[in-house]
Amino acid sequence: MEIKKVGVVGCGAMGGGIAQLCAQSGYQVVVSEINDDFLKKGLASIDKVLARSVEKGKLAQADKDATVGRIKGTTSTRDFADCDLVIEAAIENLELKKKIFAELDGICPPHAILATNTSCLSIIDMAMATKRPDKVLGLHFFNPAPVMKLLEMVKTIATSDETVKLSQKFGESLGKTTVIAQDAPGFIVNRLWIPFLLHSIRLYEEGVASREDIDNAIMLGLNYPMGPLTLSDMVGIDVVKFVSDALYEQLKDPRYVVPTLVDKMVAAGWLGRKTGKGFYDYK
Ligand code: 3HC
């Protein structure tokens, strides 16, 4: 089976980035949203990122046009009917994702692979909502998806070797380095990253150092591209909380308990860049 057409469920920060990346890599892409407003916003974000690359002289206008031309936006799941691979990047809600997988299973051709971009939810639960659990796996991209070099592949106990092999080839065709993890809480990256992130926030909460000094210490002392507080703002404080809570729920390990400050920030709507305020101000 050759993957030619890719479906992406969700055109938010992750889904939009994945759709852009696939189209830039030459795939025909169908990306869906729950309504026209969200779809318009998602497609406009993709256009803006590509336009910036053209302005910087890093992308030819003709290549931008060709990329945009390969992306079809839709609000109907029926448009996934001829996709060889569908990547679900909807909000992190297991019941919703199970519903999406069941629906995709009824619409997509029998050979199609169904993948989820979940950060932390159980993939076998999504696989069992379909009649093709051997063709279900996790394809976990990192934000911003077109730029980050890793694709974390997650296989459940039911995923076939063939599905893993095809997905790995697909990941490489996007220019990613792939790693393979089992369907265990947080896979590799979030299992290791979340305790570090929460510990950085605790240090700030305790007043051990300022936000700038914590970020600079990690950026310059460990050569990270972003400090942990800046990165939390980019990912979203609500996302940090959701992933941490989900991992704590599954592991019962106190290293995944969010600091009180995270709960307070979520309650205050200080969700990071997207709301104009997180650990830093973006207004
Ligand atoms: N979408 C697409 N492209 C983007 C982008 C976005 N949202 N943001 C930045 N870029 C592109 C820029 O256009 C630029 O491309 P170019 O080199 O072709 O001009 C390139 O990325 C570099 O951007 P900038 O020059 O503006 O800025 P930086 O050099 O500081 O890089 C960064 C920005 C790539 C975001 C870098 O700071 C970085 O790698 N930060 C860490 C990101 C990270 O750790 N992500 C993982 C988050 S965890 C996650 O996603 C897991 C989930 O489960 C929670």
mmCIF file of C-alpha atoms in Angstrom, residues 93-282:
data_model
loop_
_atom_site.group_PDB
_atom_site.id
_atom_site.type_symbol
_atom_site.label_atom_id
_atom_site.label_comp_id
_atom_site.label_asym_id
_atom_site.label_seq_id
_atom_site.Cartn_x
_atom_site.Cartn_y
_atom_site.Cartn_z
ATOM 1 C CA ASN A 93 -10.854 13.817 25.087
ATOM 2 C CA LEU A 94 -10.837 10.026 24.971
ATOM 3 C CA GLU A 95 -14.593 9.614 24.477
ATOM 4 C CA LEU A 96 -14.556 12.090 21.588
ATOM 5 C CA LYS A 97 -11.536 10.399 20.021
ATOM 6 C CA LYS A 98 -13.202 6.972 20.277
ATOM 7 C CA LYS A 99 -16.218 8.406 18.482
ATOM 8 C CA ILE A 100 -14.010 9.887 15.748
ATOM 9 C CA PHE A 101 -12.186 6.567 15.282
ATOM 10 C CA ALA A 102 -15.451 4.631 15.014
ATOM 11 C CA GLU A 103 -16.701 7.115 12.428
ATOM 12 C CA LEU A 104 -13.454 7.049 10.420
ATOM 13 C CA ASP A 105 -13.521 3.253 10.467
ATOM 14 C CA GLY A 106 -16.908 3.302 8.742
ATOM 15 C CA ILE A 107 -15.868 5.876 6.133
ATOM 16 C CA CYS A 108 -12.225 5.173 5.211
ATOM 17 C CA PRO A 109 -11.180 2.419 2.806
ATOM 18 C CA PRO A 110 -10.287 -0.928 4.429
ATOM 19 C CA HIS A 111 -6.550 -0.463 3.753
ATOM 20 C CA ALA A 112 -6.364 2.957 5.462
ATOM 21 C CA ILE A 113 -4.218 3.495 8.547
ATOM 22 C CA LEU A 114 -5.868 5.470 11.363
ATOM 23 C CA ALA A 115 -3.474 7.386 13.598
ATOM 24 C CA THR A 116 -3.835 9.640 16.607
ATOM 25 C CA ASN A 117 -1.643 12.573 17.582
ATOM 26 C CA THR A 118 -2.616 12.200 21.248
ATOM 27 C CA SER A 119 0.005 13.313 23.803
ATOM 28 C CA CYS A 120 -1.068 11.047 26.606
ATOM 29 C CA LEU A 121 -4.275 9.070 26.077
ATOM 30 C CA SER A 122 -4.548 5.293 25.712
ATOM 31 C CA ILE A 123 -4.324 4.388 22.033
ATOM 32 C CA ILE A 124 -5.626 0.826 22.366
ATOM 33 C CA ASP A 125 -8.922 2.326 23.592
ATOM 34 C CA MET A 126 -9.197 4.254 20.306
ATOM 35 C CA ALA A 127 -8.114 1.194 18.295
ATOM 36 C CA MET A 128 -10.856 -0.938 19.881
ATOM 37 C CA ALA A 129 -13.486 1.561 18.717
ATOM 38 C CA THR A 130 -12.654 0.326 15.190
ATOM 39 C CA LYS A 131 -12.783 -3.030 13.416
ATOM 40 C CA ARG A 132 -9.157 -2.584 12.322
ATOM 41 C CA PRO A 133 -7.087 -2.315 15.532
ATOM 42 C CA ASP A 134 -4.063 -3.694 13.632
ATOM 43 C CA LYS A 135 -4.107 -0.507 11.507
ATOM 44 C CA VAL A 136 -4.259 1.944 14.432
ATOM 45 C CA LEU A 137 -1.236 3.613 16.038
ATOM 46 C CA GLY A 138 -0.004 6.858 17.527
ATOM 47 C CA LEU A 139 1.818 9.380 15.356
ATOM 48 C CA HIS A 140 2.858 11.995 17.882
ATOM 49 C CA PHE A 141 4.143 15.216 16.339
ATOM 50 C CA PHE A 142 5.759 18.079 18.241
ATOM 51 C CA ASN A 143 4.821 21.717 18.158
ATOM 52 C CA PRO A 144 5.507 23.348 15.685
ATOM 53 C CA ALA A 145 4.964 20.203 13.600
ATOM 54 C CA PRO A 146 6.499 21.495 10.344
ATOM 55 C CA VAL A 147 9.750 22.343 12.166
ATOM 56 C CA MET A 148 10.378 19.766 14.895
ATOM 57 C CA LYS A 149 12.468 16.849 13.672
ATOM 58 C CA LEU A 150 10.938 14.040 15.720
ATOM 59 C CA LEU A 151 7.971 11.805 15.008
ATOM 60 C CA GLU A 152 7.192 9.579 17.971
ATOM 61 C CA MET A 153 5.423 6.454 16.753
ATOM 62 C CA VAL A 154 3.357 4.579 19.293
ATOM 63 C CA LYS A 155 2.344 0.963 18.781
ATOM 64 C CA THR A 156 -0.350 -0.732 20.777
ATOM 65 C CA ILE A 157 -0.358 -4.447 21.549
ATOM 66 C CA ALA A 158 -2.630 -4.829 18.476
ATOM 67 C CA THR A 159 -0.719 -2.692 15.921
ATOM 68 C CA SER A 160 0.685 -4.828 13.088
ATOM 69 C CA ASP A 161 4.324 -4.696 11.985
ATOM 70 C CA GLU A 162 3.100 -3.743 8.507
ATOM 71 C CA THR A 163 1.309 -0.658 9.910
ATOM 72 C CA VAL A 164 4.452 0.352 11.804
ATOM 73 C CA LYS A 165 6.617 -0.138 8.699
ATOM 74 C CA LEU A 166 4.319 1.920 6.435
ATOM 75 C CA SER A 167 4.019 4.675 9.031
ATOM 76 C CA GLN A 168 7.759 4.809 9.535
ATOM 77 C CA LYS A 169 8.259 5.214 5.781
ATOM 78 C CA PHE A 170 5.627 7.950 5.818
ATOM 79 C CA GLY A 171 7.368 9.735 8.741
ATOM 80 C CA GLU A 172 10.687 9.620 6.907
ATOM 81 C CA SER A 173 9.038 11.046 3.777
ATOM 82 C CA LEU A 174 8.102 14.068 5.932
ATOM 83 C CA GLY A 175 11.762 14.491 6.831
ATOM 84 C CA LYS A 176 11.283 13.258 10.401
ATOM 85 C CA THR A 177 13.412 10.961 12.490
ATOM 86 C CA THR A 178 11.110 8.332 13.965
ATOM 87 C CA VAL A 179 11.286 6.625 17.328
ATOM 88 C CA ILE A 180 9.007 3.800 18.423
ATOM 89 C CA ALA A 181 7.395 3.576 21.842
ATOM 90 C CA GLN A 182 4.860 1.240 23.372
ATOM 91 C CA ASP A 183 1.374 2.505 24.230
ATOM 92 C CA ALA A 184 2.450 3.369 27.788
ATOM 93 C CA PRO A 185 1.540 6.629 29.609
ATOM 94 C CA GLY A 186 3.354 9.613 28.029
ATOM 95 C CA PHE A 187 5.269 7.352 25.604
ATOM 96 C CA ILE A 188 8.925 8.527 25.654
ATOM 97 C CA VAL A 189 8.953 12.312 25.371
ATOM 98 C CA ASN A 190 6.126 13.367 27.681
ATOM 99 C CA ARG A 191 6.990 10.682 30.251
ATOM 100 C CA LEU A 192 10.429 12.308 30.625
ATOM 101 C CA TRP A 193 9.593 15.937 29.843
ATOM 102 C CA ILE A 194 6.574 16.560 32.099
ATOM 103 C CA PRO A 195 8.390 16.007 35.455
ATOM 104 C CA PHE A 196 11.131 18.407 34.276
ATOM 105 C CA LEU A 197 8.595 21.018 33.199
ATOM 106 C CA LEU A 198 6.599 20.773 36.439
ATOM 107 C CA HIS A 199 9.798 20.945 38.480
ATOM 108 C CA SER A 200 10.781 24.157 36.659
ATOM 109 C CA ILE A 201 7.374 25.656 37.459
ATOM 110 C CA ARG A 202 7.723 24.609 41.124
ATOM 111 C CA LEU A 203 11.097 26.347 41.291
ATOM 112 C CA TYR A 204 9.462 29.537 40.047
ATOM 113 C CA GLU A 205 6.483 29.101 42.405
ATOM 114 C CA GLU A 206 8.850 28.724 45.371
ATOM 115 C CA GLY A 207 10.699 31.902 44.380
ATOM 116 C CA VAL A 208 14.023 30.105 43.898
ATOM 117 C CA ALA A 209 14.667 32.228 40.786
ATOM 118 C CA SER A 210 12.885 34.604 38.422
ATOM 119 C CA ARG A 211 11.117 33.262 35.309
ATOM 120 C CA GLU A 212 13.796 34.842 33.092
ATOM 121 C CA ASP A 213 16.638 33.304 35.100
ATOM 122 C CA ILE A 214 15.062 29.840 35.094
ATOM 123 C CA ASP A 215 14.583 30.048 31.319
ATOM 124 C CA ASN A 216 18.052 31.462 30.658
ATOM 125 C CA ALA A 217 19.677 28.877 32.923
ATOM 126 C CA ILE A 218 18.165 26.024 30.940
ATOM 127 C CA MET A 219 18.617 27.654 27.521
ATOM 128 C CA LEU A 220 22.223 28.656 28.018
ATOM 129 C CA GLY A 221 23.317 26.031 30.531
ATOM 130 C CA LEU A 222 21.822 23.065 28.699
ATOM 131 C CA ASN A 223 21.523 24.453 25.166
ATOM 132 C CA TYR A 224 17.739 24.095 24.940
ATOM 133 C CA PRO A 225 16.104 26.280 22.237
ATOM 134 C CA MET A 226 13.554 27.602 24.752
ATOM 135 C CA GLY A 227 13.371 27.799 28.529
ATOM 136 C CA PRO A 228 10.691 25.631 30.221
ATOM 137 C CA LEU A 229 8.433 28.550 31.188
ATOM 138 C CA THR A 230 8.520 30.055 27.679
ATOM 139 C CA LEU A 231 7.868 26.602 26.257
ATOM 140 C CA SER A 232 4.922 26.055 28.637
ATOM 141 C CA ASP A 233 3.447 29.324 27.357
ATOM 142 C CA MET A 234 3.913 28.151 23.769
ATOM 143 C CA VAL A 235 2.367 24.719 24.351
ATOM 144 C CA GLY A 236 -0.440 26.162 26.528
ATOM 145 C CA ILE A 237 -0.773 25.997 30.322
ATOM 146 C CA ASP A 238 -4.070 24.114 29.918
ATOM 147 C CA VAL A 239 -2.302 21.525 27.763
ATOM 148 C CA VAL A 240 0.501 21.172 30.340
ATOM 149 C CA LYS A 241 -2.158 20.614 33.010
ATOM 150 C CA PHE A 242 -4.168 18.170 30.913
ATOM 151 C CA VAL A 243 -1.162 16.022 29.981
ATOM 152 C CA SER A 244 0.201 16.055 33.563
ATOM 153 C CA ASP A 245 -3.187 15.169 35.087
ATOM 154 C CA ALA A 246 -3.669 12.342 32.576
ATOM 155 C CA LEU A 247 -0.225 10.941 33.337
ATOM 156 C CA TYR A 248 -0.803 11.202 37.085
ATOM 157 C CA GLU A 249 -4.144 9.447 36.653
ATOM 158 C CA GLN A 250 -2.426 6.537 34.888
ATOM 159 C CA LEU A 251 0.846 6.362 36.842
ATOM 160 C CA LYS A 252 -0.078 7.652 40.328
ATOM 161 C CA ASP A 253 3.457 9.042 40.473
ATOM 162 C CA PRO A 254 3.750 12.356 42.438
ATOM 163 C CA ARG A 255 6.238 13.690 39.881
ATOM 164 C CA TYR A 256 3.225 14.315 37.601
ATOM 165 C CA VAL A 257 1.167 16.332 40.119
ATOM 166 C CA VAL A 258 0.790 19.905 38.820
ATOM 167 C CA PRO A 259 1.960 22.729 41.091
ATOM 168 C CA THR A 260 -0.890 24.849 42.548
ATOM 169 C CA LEU A 261 0.248 27.745 40.362
ATOM 170 C CA VAL A 262 -0.713 25.810 37.221
ATOM 171 C CA ASP A 263 -4.255 25.245 38.550
ATOM 172 C CA LYS A 264 -4.537 28.946 39.431
ATOM 173 C CA MET A 265 -3.280 30.059 36.010
ATOM 174 C CA VAL A 266 -5.789 27.821 34.242
ATOM 175 C CA ALA A 267 -8.584 29.182 36.474
ATOM 176 C CA ALA A 268 -7.493 32.734 35.628
ATOM 177 C CA GLY A 269 -7.403 31.996 31.897
ATOM 178 C CA TRP A 270 -3.632 32.625 31.765
ATOM 179 C CA LEU A 271 -3.074 29.887 29.218
ATOM 180 C CA GLY A 272 0.070 31.253 27.592
ATOM 181 C CA ARG A 273 0.608 32.817 24.178
ATOM 182 C CA LYS A 274 -2.849 31.971 22.882
ATOM 183 C CA THR A 275 -4.580 34.093 25.551
ATOM 184 C CA GLY A 276 -1.921 36.838 25.639
ATOM 185 C CA LYS A 277 -0.741 35.909 29.143
ATOM 186 C CA GLY A 278 0.957 32.984 30.776
ATOM 187 C CA PHE A 279 4.245 33.102 32.659
ATOM 188 C CA TYR A 280 4.978 36.068 30.385
ATOM 189 C CA ASP A 281 2.829 38.810 28.835
ATOM 190 C CA TYR A 282 2.287 38.728 25.064
#
